[in-house]
PDB file of C-alpha atoms in Angstrom:
ATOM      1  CA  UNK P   1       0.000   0.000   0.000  1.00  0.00           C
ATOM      2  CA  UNK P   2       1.270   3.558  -1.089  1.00  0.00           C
ATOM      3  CA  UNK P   3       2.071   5.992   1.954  1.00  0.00           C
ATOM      4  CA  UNK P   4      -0.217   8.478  -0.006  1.00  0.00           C
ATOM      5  CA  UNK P   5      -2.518   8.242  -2.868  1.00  0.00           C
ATOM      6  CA  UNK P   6      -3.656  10.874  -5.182  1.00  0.00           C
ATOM      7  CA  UNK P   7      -6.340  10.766  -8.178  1.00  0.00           C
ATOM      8  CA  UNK P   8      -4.049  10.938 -11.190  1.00  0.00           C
ATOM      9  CA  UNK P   9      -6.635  13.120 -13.197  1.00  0.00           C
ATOM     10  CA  UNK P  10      -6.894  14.999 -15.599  1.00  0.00           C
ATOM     11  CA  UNK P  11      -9.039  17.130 -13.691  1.00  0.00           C
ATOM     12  CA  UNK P  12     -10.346  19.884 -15.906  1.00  0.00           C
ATOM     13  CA  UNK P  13     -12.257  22.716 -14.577  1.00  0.00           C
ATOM     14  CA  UNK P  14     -13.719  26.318 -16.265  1.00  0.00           C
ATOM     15  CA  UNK P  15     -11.972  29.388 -15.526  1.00  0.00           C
ATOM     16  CA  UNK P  16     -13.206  30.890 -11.813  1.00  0.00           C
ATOM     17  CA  UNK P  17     -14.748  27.469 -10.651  1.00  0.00           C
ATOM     18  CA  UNK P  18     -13.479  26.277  -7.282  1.00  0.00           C
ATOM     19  CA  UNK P  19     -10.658  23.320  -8.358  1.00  0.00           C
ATOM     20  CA  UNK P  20     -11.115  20.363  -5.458  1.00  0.00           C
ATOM     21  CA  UNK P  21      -7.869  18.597  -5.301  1.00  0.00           C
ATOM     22  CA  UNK P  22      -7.756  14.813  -2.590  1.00  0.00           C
ATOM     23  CA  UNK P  23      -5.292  12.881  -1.268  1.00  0.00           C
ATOM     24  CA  UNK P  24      -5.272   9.804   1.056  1.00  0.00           C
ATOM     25  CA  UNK P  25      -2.622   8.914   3.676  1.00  0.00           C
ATOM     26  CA  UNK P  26      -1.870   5.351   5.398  1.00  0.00           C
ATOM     27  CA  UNK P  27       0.043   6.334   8.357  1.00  0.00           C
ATOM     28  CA  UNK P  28      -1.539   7.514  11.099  1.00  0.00           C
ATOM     29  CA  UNK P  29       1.959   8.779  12.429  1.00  0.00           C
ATOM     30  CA  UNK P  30       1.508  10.845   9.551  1.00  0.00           C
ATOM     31  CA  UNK P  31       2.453  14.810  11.033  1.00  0.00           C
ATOM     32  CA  UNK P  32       2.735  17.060   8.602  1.00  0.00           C
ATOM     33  CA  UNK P  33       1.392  17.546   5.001  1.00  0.00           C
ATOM     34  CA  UNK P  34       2.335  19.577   2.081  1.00  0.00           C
ATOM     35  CA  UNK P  35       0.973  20.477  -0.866  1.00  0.00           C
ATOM     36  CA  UNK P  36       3.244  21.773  -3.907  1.00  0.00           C
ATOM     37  CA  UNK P  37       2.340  22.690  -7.701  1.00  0.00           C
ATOM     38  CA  UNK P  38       4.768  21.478 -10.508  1.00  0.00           C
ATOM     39  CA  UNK P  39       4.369  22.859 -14.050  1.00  0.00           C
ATOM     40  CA  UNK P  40       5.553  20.578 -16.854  1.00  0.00           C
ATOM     41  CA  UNK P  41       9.173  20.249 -16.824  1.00  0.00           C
ATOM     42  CA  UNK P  42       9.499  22.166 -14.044  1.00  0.00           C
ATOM     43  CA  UNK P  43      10.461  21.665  -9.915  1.00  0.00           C
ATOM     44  CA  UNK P  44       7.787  21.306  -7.258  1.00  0.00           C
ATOM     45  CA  UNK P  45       7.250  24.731  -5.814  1.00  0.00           C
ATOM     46  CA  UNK P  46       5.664  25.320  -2.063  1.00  0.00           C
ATOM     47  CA  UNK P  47       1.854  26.002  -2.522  1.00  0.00           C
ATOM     48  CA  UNK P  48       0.685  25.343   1.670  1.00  0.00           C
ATOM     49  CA  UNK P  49       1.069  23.285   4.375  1.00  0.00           C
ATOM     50  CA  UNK P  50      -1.077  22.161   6.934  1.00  0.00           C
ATOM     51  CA  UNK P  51      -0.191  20.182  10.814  1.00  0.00           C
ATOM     52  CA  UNK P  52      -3.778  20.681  12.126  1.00  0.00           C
ATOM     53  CA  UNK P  53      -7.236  19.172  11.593  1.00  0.00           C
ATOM     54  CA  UNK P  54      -9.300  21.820   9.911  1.00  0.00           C
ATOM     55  CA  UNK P  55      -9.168  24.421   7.175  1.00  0.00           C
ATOM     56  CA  UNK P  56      -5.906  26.514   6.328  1.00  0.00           C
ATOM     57  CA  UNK P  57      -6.674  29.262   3.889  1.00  0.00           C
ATOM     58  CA  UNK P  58      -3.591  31.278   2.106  1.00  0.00           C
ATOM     59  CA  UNK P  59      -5.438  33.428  -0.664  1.00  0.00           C
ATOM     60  CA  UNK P  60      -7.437  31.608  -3.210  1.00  0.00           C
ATOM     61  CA  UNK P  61      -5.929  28.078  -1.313  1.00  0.00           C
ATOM     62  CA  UNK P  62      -7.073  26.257   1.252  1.00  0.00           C
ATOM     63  CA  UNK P  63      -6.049  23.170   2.644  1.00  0.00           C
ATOM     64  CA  UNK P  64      -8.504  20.907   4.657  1.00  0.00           C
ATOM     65  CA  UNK P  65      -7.171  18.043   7.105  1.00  0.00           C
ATOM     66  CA  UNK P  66      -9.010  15.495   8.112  1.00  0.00           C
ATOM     67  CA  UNK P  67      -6.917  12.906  10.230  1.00  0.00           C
ATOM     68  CA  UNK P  68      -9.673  10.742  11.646  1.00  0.00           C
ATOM     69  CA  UNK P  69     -10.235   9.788   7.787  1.00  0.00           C
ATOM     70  CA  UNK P  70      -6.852  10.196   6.739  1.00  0.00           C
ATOM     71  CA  UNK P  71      -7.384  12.590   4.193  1.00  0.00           C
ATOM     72  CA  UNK P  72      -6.416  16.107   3.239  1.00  0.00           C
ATOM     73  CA  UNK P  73      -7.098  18.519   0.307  1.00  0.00           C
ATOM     74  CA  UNK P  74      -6.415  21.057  -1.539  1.00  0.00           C
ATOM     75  CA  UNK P  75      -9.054  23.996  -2.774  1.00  0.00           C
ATOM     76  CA  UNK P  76      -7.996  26.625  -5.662  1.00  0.00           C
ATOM     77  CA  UNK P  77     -10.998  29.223  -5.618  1.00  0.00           C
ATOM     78  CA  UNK P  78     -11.212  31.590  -8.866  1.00  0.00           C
ATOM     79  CA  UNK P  79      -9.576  29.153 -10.204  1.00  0.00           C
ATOM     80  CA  UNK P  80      -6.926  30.889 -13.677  1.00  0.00           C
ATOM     81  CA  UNK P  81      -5.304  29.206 -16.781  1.00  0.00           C
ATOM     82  CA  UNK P  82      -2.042  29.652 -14.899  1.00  0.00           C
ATOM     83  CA  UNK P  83      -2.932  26.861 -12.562  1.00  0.00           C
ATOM     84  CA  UNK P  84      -2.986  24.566 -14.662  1.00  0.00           C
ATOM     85  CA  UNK P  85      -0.093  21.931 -13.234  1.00  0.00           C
ATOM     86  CA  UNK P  86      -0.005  19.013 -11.578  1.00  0.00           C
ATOM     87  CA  UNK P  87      -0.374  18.984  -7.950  1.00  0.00           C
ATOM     88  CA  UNK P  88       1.838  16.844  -5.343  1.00  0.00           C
ATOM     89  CA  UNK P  89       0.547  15.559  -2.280  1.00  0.00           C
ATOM     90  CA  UNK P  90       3.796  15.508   0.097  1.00  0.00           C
ATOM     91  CA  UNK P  91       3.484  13.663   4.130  1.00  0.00           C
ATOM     92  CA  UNK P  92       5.888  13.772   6.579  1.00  0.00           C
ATOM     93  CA  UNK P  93       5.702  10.730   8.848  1.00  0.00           C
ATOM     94  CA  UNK P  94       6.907  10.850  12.784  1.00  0.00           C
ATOM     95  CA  UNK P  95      10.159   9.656  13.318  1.00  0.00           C
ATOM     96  CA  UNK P  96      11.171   9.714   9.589  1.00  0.00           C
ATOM     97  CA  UNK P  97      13.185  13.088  10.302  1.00  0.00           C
ATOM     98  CA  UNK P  98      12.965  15.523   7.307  1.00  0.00           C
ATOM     99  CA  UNK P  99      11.357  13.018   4.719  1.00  0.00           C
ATOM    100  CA  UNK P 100       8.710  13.244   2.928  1.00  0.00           C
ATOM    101  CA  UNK P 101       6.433  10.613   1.023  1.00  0.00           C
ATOM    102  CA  UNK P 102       5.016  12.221  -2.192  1.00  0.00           C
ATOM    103  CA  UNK P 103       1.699  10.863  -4.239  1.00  0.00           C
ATOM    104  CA  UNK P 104       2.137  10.638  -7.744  1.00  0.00           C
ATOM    105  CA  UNK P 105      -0.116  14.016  -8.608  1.00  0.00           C
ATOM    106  CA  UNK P 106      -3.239  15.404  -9.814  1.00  0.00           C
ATOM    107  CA  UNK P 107      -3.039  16.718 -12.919  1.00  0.00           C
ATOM    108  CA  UNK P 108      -4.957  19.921 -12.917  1.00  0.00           C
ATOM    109  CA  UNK P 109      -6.546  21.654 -16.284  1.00  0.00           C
ATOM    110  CA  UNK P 110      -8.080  24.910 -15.934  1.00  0.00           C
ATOM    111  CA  UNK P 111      -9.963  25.705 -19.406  1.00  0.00           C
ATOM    112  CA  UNK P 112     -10.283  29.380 -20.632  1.00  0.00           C
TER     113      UNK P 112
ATOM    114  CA  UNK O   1      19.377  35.328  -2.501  1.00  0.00           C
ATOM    115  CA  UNK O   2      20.090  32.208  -4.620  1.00  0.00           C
ATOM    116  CA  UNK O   3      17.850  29.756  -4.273  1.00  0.00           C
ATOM    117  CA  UNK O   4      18.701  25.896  -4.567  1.00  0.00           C
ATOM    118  CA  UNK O   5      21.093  25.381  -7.105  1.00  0.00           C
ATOM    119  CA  UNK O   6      21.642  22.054  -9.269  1.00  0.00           C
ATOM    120  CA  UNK O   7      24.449  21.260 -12.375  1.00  0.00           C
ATOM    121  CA  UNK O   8      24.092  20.043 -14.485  1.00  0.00           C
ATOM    122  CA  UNK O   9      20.560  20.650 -15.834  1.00  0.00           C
ATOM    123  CA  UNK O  10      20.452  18.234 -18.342  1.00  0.00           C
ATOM    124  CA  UNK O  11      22.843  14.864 -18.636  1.00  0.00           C
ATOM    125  CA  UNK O  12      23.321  12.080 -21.348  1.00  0.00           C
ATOM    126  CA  UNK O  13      25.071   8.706 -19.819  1.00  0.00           C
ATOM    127  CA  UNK O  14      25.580   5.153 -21.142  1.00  0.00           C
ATOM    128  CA  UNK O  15      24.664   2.423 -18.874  1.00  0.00           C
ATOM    129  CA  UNK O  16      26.953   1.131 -16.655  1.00  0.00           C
ATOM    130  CA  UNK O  17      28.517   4.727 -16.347  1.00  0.00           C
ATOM    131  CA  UNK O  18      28.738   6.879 -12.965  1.00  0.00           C
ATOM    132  CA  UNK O  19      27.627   9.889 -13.005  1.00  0.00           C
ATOM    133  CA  UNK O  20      27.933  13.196 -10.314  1.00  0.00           C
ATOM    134  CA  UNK O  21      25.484  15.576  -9.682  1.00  0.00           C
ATOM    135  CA  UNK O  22      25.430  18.466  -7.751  1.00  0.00           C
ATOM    136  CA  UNK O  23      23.208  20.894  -5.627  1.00  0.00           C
ATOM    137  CA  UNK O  24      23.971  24.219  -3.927  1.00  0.00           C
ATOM    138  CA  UNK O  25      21.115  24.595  -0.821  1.00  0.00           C
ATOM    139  CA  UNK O  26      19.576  28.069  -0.594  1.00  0.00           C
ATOM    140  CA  UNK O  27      21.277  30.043   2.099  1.00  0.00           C
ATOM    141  CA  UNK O  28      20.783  29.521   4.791  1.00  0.00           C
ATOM    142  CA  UNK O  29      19.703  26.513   4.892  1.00  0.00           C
ATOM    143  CA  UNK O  30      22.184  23.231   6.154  1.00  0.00           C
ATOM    144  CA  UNK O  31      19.840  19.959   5.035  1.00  0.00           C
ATOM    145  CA  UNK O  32      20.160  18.681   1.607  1.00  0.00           C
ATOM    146  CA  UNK O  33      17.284  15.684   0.573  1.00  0.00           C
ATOM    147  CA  UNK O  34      18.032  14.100  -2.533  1.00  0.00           C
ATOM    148  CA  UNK O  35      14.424  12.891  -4.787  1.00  0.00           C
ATOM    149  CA  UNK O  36      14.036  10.822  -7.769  1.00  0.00           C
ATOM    150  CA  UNK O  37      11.094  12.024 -10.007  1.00  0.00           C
ATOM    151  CA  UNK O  38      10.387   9.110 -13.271  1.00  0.00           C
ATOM    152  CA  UNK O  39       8.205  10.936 -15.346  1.00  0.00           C
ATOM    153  CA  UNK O  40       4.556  10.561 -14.694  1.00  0.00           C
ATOM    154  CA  UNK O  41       5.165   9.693 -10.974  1.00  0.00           C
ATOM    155  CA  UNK O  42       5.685  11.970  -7.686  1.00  0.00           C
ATOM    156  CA  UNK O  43       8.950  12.459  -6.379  1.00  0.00           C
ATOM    157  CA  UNK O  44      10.973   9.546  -4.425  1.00  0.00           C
ATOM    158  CA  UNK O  45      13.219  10.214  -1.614  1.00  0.00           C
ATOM    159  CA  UNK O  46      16.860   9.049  -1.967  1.00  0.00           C
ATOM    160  CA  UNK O  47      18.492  10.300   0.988  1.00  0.00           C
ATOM    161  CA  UNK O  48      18.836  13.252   3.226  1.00  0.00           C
ATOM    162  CA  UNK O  49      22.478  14.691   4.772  1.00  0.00           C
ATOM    163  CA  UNK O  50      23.155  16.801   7.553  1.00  0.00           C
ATOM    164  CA  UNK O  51      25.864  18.007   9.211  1.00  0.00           C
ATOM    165  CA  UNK O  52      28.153  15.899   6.188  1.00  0.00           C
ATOM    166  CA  UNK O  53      26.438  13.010   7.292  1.00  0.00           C
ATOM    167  CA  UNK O  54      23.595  10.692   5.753  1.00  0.00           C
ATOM    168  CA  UNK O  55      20.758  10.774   8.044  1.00  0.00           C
ATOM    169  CA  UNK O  56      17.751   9.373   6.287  1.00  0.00           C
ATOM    170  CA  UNK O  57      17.918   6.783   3.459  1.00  0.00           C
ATOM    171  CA  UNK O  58      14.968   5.683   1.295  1.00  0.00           C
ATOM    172  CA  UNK O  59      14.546   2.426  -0.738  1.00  0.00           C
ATOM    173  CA  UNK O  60      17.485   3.010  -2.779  1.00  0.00           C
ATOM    174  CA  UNK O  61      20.116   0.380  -4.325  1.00  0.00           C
ATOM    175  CA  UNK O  62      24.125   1.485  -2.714  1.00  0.00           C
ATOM    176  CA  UNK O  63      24.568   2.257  -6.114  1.00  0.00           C
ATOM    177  CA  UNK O  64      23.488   5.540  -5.296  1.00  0.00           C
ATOM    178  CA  UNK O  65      25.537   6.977  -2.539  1.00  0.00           C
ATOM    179  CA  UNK O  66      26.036  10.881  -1.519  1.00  0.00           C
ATOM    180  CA  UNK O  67      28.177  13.525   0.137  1.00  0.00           C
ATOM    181  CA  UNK O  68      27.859  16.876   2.144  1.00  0.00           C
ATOM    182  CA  UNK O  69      30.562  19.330   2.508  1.00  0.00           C
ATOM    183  CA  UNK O  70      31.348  21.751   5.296  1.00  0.00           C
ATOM    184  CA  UNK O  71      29.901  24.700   2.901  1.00  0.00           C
ATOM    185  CA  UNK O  72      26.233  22.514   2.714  1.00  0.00           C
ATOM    186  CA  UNK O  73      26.145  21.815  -1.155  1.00  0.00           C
ATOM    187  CA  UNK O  74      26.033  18.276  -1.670  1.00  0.00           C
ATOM    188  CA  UNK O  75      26.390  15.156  -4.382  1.00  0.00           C
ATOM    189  CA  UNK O  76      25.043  12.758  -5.657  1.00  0.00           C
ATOM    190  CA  UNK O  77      26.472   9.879  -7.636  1.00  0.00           C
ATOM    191  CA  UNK O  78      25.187   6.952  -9.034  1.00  0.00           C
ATOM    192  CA  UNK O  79      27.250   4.209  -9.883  1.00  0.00           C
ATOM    193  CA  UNK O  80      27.036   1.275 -12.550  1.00  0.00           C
ATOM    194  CA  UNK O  81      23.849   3.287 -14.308  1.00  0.00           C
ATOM    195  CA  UNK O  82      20.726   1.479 -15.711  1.00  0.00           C
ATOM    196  CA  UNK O  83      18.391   2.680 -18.014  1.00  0.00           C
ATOM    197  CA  UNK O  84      15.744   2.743 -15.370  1.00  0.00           C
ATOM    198  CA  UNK O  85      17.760   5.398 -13.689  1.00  0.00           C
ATOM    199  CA  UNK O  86      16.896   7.552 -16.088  1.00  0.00           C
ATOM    200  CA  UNK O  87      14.875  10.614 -14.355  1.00  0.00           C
ATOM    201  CA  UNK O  88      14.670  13.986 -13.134  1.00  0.00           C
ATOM    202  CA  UNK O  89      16.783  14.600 -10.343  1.00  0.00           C
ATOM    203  CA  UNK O  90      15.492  17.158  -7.586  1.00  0.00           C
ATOM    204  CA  UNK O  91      17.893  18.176  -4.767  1.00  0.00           C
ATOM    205  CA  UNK O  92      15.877  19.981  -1.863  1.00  0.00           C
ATOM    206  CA  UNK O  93      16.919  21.996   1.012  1.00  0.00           C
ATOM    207  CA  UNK O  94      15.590  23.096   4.232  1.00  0.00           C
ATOM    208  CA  UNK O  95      16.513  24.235   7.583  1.00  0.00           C
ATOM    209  CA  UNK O  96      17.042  20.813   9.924  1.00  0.00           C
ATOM    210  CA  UNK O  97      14.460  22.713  12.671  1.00  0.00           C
ATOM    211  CA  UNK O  98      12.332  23.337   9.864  1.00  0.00           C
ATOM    212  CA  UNK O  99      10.033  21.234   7.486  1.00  0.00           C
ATOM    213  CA  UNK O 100       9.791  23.517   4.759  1.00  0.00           C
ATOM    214  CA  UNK O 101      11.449  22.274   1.435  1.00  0.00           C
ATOM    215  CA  UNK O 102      12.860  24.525  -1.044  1.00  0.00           C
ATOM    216  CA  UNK O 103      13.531  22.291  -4.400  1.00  0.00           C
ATOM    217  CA  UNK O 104      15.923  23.000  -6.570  1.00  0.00           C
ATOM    218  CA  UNK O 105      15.322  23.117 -10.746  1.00  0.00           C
ATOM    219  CA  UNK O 106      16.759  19.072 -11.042  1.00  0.00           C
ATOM    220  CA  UNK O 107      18.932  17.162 -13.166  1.00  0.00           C
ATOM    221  CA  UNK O 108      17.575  15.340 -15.814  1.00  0.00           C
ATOM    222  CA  UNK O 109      19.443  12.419 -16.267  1.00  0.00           C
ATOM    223  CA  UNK O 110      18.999  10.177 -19.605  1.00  0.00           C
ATOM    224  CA  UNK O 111      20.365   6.644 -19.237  1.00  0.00           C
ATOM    225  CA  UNK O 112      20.806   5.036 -23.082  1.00  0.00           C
TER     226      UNK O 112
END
């Protein structure tokens, strides 16, 4: 079983819909969890992160945690052409030290 | 203020070859992570130095082994290349205290 899971996509949504992006965890010693943006070609940039159970809004993201169900997600409101990417899940699990467990990524279309 | 730094960019070997690469962390920072990326799939963690020593290892062959030197930057060599080596190369830095990855813009690395 994969440490995190992510719907490969493609997701495609119209220009200033609200994006939904999921991802599933296994460990419940899971601590800390990351979401980053990757363009094509490109290196995974930072979007949010997220420790707590609840919502975590940063401008048009927000990231919800849920760790009774093991899941967290990412929201893109107003959602623009320019976020169209794929999206990386990223865990860090207790007493792993500085590692992270990525999913394989949502591919995210955002149509004009 | 540089951000994470990798050379080469872009890197042609025959199998069976060695190969170096090499990653600059952002200042400030003193922990350098090492990921494989395949194309299509979300990053995999390789290792992870600190203080010039290996701290975390992932599922990785010894064929891949690493270094840190008293100025932070890092390698990363792989030795006795297959083709299924072949993959984009992201270094990542962060603080040790802190979680917060900054990636760098990866090797890509073509096995023939």
């Amino acid at each position: 079983q994969k440490e995190v899971e992510q719907n490969s996509g493609p997701l495609s949504v119209p220009e200033g819909a609200i994006a939904s992006l999921n991802c599933t965890y296994s460990d419940r010693g899971s601590q800390s969890f990351f979401w980053y943006r990757q363009y094509s070609g490109k290196s995974p940039e930072l979007i949010m992160f997220i420790y707590s159970n609840g919502d975590k809004e940063d401008g048009r993201f927000t990231a919800q945690l849920n760790k009774a169900s093991q899941y967290v997600s990412l929201l893109i409101r107003d959602s623009q052409p320019s976020d169209s990417a794929t999206y990386l899940c990223a865990v860090n699990i207790r007493n792993t030290g500085n590692q992270f467990y990525f999913g394989t990524g949502t591919s995210l279309t955002v149509i004009p | 203020d540089a951000g994470v730094t990798q050379s080469p960019t872009h890197l042609i070997k025959t199998r069976g070859q060695q190969v170096t690469l090499r990653c600059s962390p952002k200042s400030g920072h003193d922990t350098v992570s090492w990921y494989q990326q395949a194309l299509g799939q979300g990053p995999q963690f390789i290792f992870q130095y600190y203080e010039e020593e290996e701290r975390q290892r992932g599922n990785f062959p010894d064929r891949f082994s690493g270094h840190q030197f008293p100025n932070y930057s890092s390698e990363l060599n792989v030795n006795a290349l297959l083709l299924g080596d072949s993959a984009l190369y992201l270094c990542a830095s962060s603080l040790k205290s802190n979680y917060g990855y900054t990636f760098g813009s990866g090797t890509r690395l073509t096995v023939v």
